[in-house]
Amino acid sequence: MTKIVVIGNGMVGYKFCEKLVAKNSNRDFEITVFGEEPWPAYDRVHLSAYFSGSTADDLIMAPRSWYAENQIDLHTNEMIVKIDRDQKKVISHTGHDYDYDKLILATGSGAFVPPIRGVDKKGVFVYRTLEDLDAIIDYAKNAKRAAVIGGGLLGLEAAKAVIDMGLEAHVIEFAPRLMPRQLDEAGSNTLQSKLEDLGISIHLQKNTQNITGNGRINGLKFTDDTELPVDMLIISAGIKPRDELAKDCGLDTALRGGIIVNEFLQTKDENIFAIGEAASYQNMIYGLVAPGYEMATQVVNQLANAEVKPFMGFDMSTKLKLIGVDVGSFGDPFGEVEPFKPIVYENKNSGIYKRINVSLDGKRLLGGILVGDASAYNMLWQMTQNKMPLPPEPEDLILGARGGKEAVGAGVESLPEEAQICSCENVTKGSISNLIKNDGVTKVDEIKSCTKAGTGCGGCMPMVNDLLKHQLKAMGKTVKNVICEHFDYSRQELLDLVKVKKIKTYNELLDQFGQGDGCETCKPAVASILASTWNELITHQDTIQDTNDRYLANIQKGGTYSVVPRIPGGEITPEKLIVIGEVAKKYGLYTKITGGQRIDMFGARVDQLPDIWEELINAGFESGHAYGKSLRTIKSCVGSTWCRYGVQDSVSFAIQVEERYRGLRSPHKLKGAVSGCIRECAEAQSKDFGIIATEKGWNLYICGNGGSKPQHAQLLINDVDTETCLKFIDRFLMFYIRTAEPLTRTATWLNKLEGGLDYVRDVVVNDSLGIGEELEKEMEFMINTYACEWKEVVNTPHLRAKFKHFVNADEEDPSLKFQEMRGQKIPASWG
């Protein structure tokens, strides 16, 4: 029996054990594993989840019982201090020695700490282990301002932890831009703007000279003589390979660190292998989990006499979500390998930047960068990896089809069978397809269990989902569109379960019909379902809401919020105008008339919100729901009241419609309009539902929208009276709420709905399903149970108490900075 000793029980060390166990059916190997930490291997990729509620047990990759069941001798809290290559032994800090036939060095890396004066002061931490995180959380209880040194992947993950702890966050980066290894200047600027909108201060081209304070940190001093007062510092400036054991026993190491290995991951000692971040192949250290897993696979194959694929380097493309912002970098993002033509889309308003590099002959995709919207990452990466042909207009890959054209380009069905779907586990399209076709697999969880796809970084899951749906459809099977891995139900099914079982909370739904702890996909979706069903105030379940819903206001650039009271139909009295002016003046708010005929007030601190709302409510205003996936506005022209062309009173009808549907929660935001004649001054045909006056009554249009992909609404019914028009809007909205997927606008819903407009007309107007009366009753319930969310917070002390900047203090945020423009204040970082 071959004795295998593994030094290091991190993610790569664990993956090596898992793969060797799978090959060890004949019990040919005796496996012993050593880890310095008290826990078994845990998920370092998702460490930041520790700050938002996850526990150490949640992050553990396998419990101790797994090691025992697979006859692995696991030693935690035991450090190997010496390797005796002559005797083929390893010696631990306890003095015990252990024999090996083959030794696997999976020692990983430690945090790189720059040589800064004062780095040993209290309040200075690295961000690497669970013990580090526990220490950070404990110290943060008495801190208000924290800085992170490092604007790369690790640094920005640490910044998320700072935000999650409720502290003022600063990121210090030596380079002139964030994530310099993954993003170009424009992409980095977009990411920086998005992070600043969340209240994170970014300090670029800063070289920290000294950590100030008398034994305890109180600030940072930079080489340009500027200073930054902070209470704590997290250093996350990179990694250094743990190669000290290898050096001490005479193995070769690289100049920049790392144990030198050949293409078979062998060191100069044929019985010792190095994998993961400790290994240096051709002077390259691979700091991502996927190449570490590939290294583990190839060493296991050698030990088990299976087919071996030499390790010849690894594609470092990556997709991740940084503090809620999608970032992707793939192929040759900077165009360093061969000449190229760039295609760039940049929308500073929405914070989206996309760049693809196309070969000079226009036939191949070489690489690219995505910030703010990385939904196309998987397919773009596949096209790069598999040298797939580009569509006639390559810009369609990042802009989508335009001008009514059908989308042209590759989908998952066009990928070759050998295309790598999951890079972490090297799972191909063919292996997943065969699993579905030959083994009867019909669920994503089953694919994950059988192939391990999606169990690493998780970035491949959208493509795994697409492949499952495509393969099942190709086999003639019904495809079930589940909301996420925690609920084996579609949104529509969950909505029905909530209604039938009278479920009122997320935890209750998760306990009865879900699994795990939930995620950022299902929590807001369930919050929307609960609100759409019971019409209860979202402040009662604020922890599962998106930020805007949680604080009943839109977070804006610089970390302040906007206040948008409802102004039905755009009609407002002089008295109410005066109140808005007085409130804006009192709290120093920037004011602007919106495109939806409302007045927006910007620059409110979170602690000011209830006070502002109280003054507005006392003047007769209520929440305008500008923050919610709900009805926003019903725009109107002046109609027959003032206009010589008007044929109906559009203002009165707009007010009636807006007050009828105010607060209605839906899968996406809703906008409407009422025009008093066919001149269409209220632009009703660009709304989710639009009403246009005729000589005989009203024409009702549905499923239009503006935005980045405008779509005209389509005529549902013409020349109906007011009562009939409202009845059909009731039915239409409730049918949409029942059947649409999360975050799907009415236009997209209609485009994907089988039967399209004709089907909707049959259901809504002709009542073909016999549910018309039921839909009307559901809407009547919503109307009768409406309550203003702002008023609820103002009048409920424990809800009002949640509106403050710091969880441990009542002070205002000192980092909020403003400047003047045209007589009003704007964020200092504007533009």
PDB file of C-alpha atoms in Angstrom, residues 34-36 75-82 90-98:
ATOM      1  CA  PHE A  34      -1.861  17.754   7.926  1.00  0.00           C
ATOM      2  CA  GLY A  35      -3.443  21.171   8.438  1.00  0.00           C
ATOM      3  CA  GLU A  36      -2.147  23.971  10.658  1.00  0.00           C
ATOM      4  CA  HIS A  75      -4.378  16.001  11.629  1.00  0.00           C
ATOM      5  CA  THR A  76      -5.615  19.531  12.320  1.00  0.00           C
ATOM      6  CA  ASN A  77      -3.747  22.014  14.499  1.00  0.00           C
ATOM      7  CA  GLU A  78      -0.536  20.168  13.618  1.00  0.00           C
ATOM      8  CA  MET A  79       2.267  21.875  11.688  1.00  0.00           C
ATOM      9  CA  ILE A  80       4.887  20.004   9.706  1.00  0.00           C
ATOM     10  CA  VAL A  81       8.227  21.653  10.482  1.00  0.00           C
ATOM     11  CA  LYS A  82      10.674  19.428   8.616  1.00  0.00           C
ATOM     12  CA  VAL A  90       7.917  14.400   7.779  1.00  0.00           C
ATOM     13  CA  ILE A  91       8.226  15.746  11.323  1.00  0.00           C
ATOM     14  CA  SER A  92       5.532  17.832  13.015  1.00  0.00           C
ATOM     15  CA  HIS A  93       5.846  20.495  15.725  1.00  0.00           C
ATOM     16  CA  THR A  94       4.715  17.860  18.233  1.00  0.00           C
ATOM     17  CA  GLY A  95       7.907  15.871  17.571  1.00  0.00           C
ATOM     18  CA  HIS A  96       6.120  12.994  15.854  1.00  0.00           C
ATOM     19  CA  ASP A  97       7.364  11.730  12.491  1.00  0.00           C
ATOM     20  CA  TYR A  98       5.389  10.119   9.705  1.00  0.00           C
TER      21      TYR A  98
END
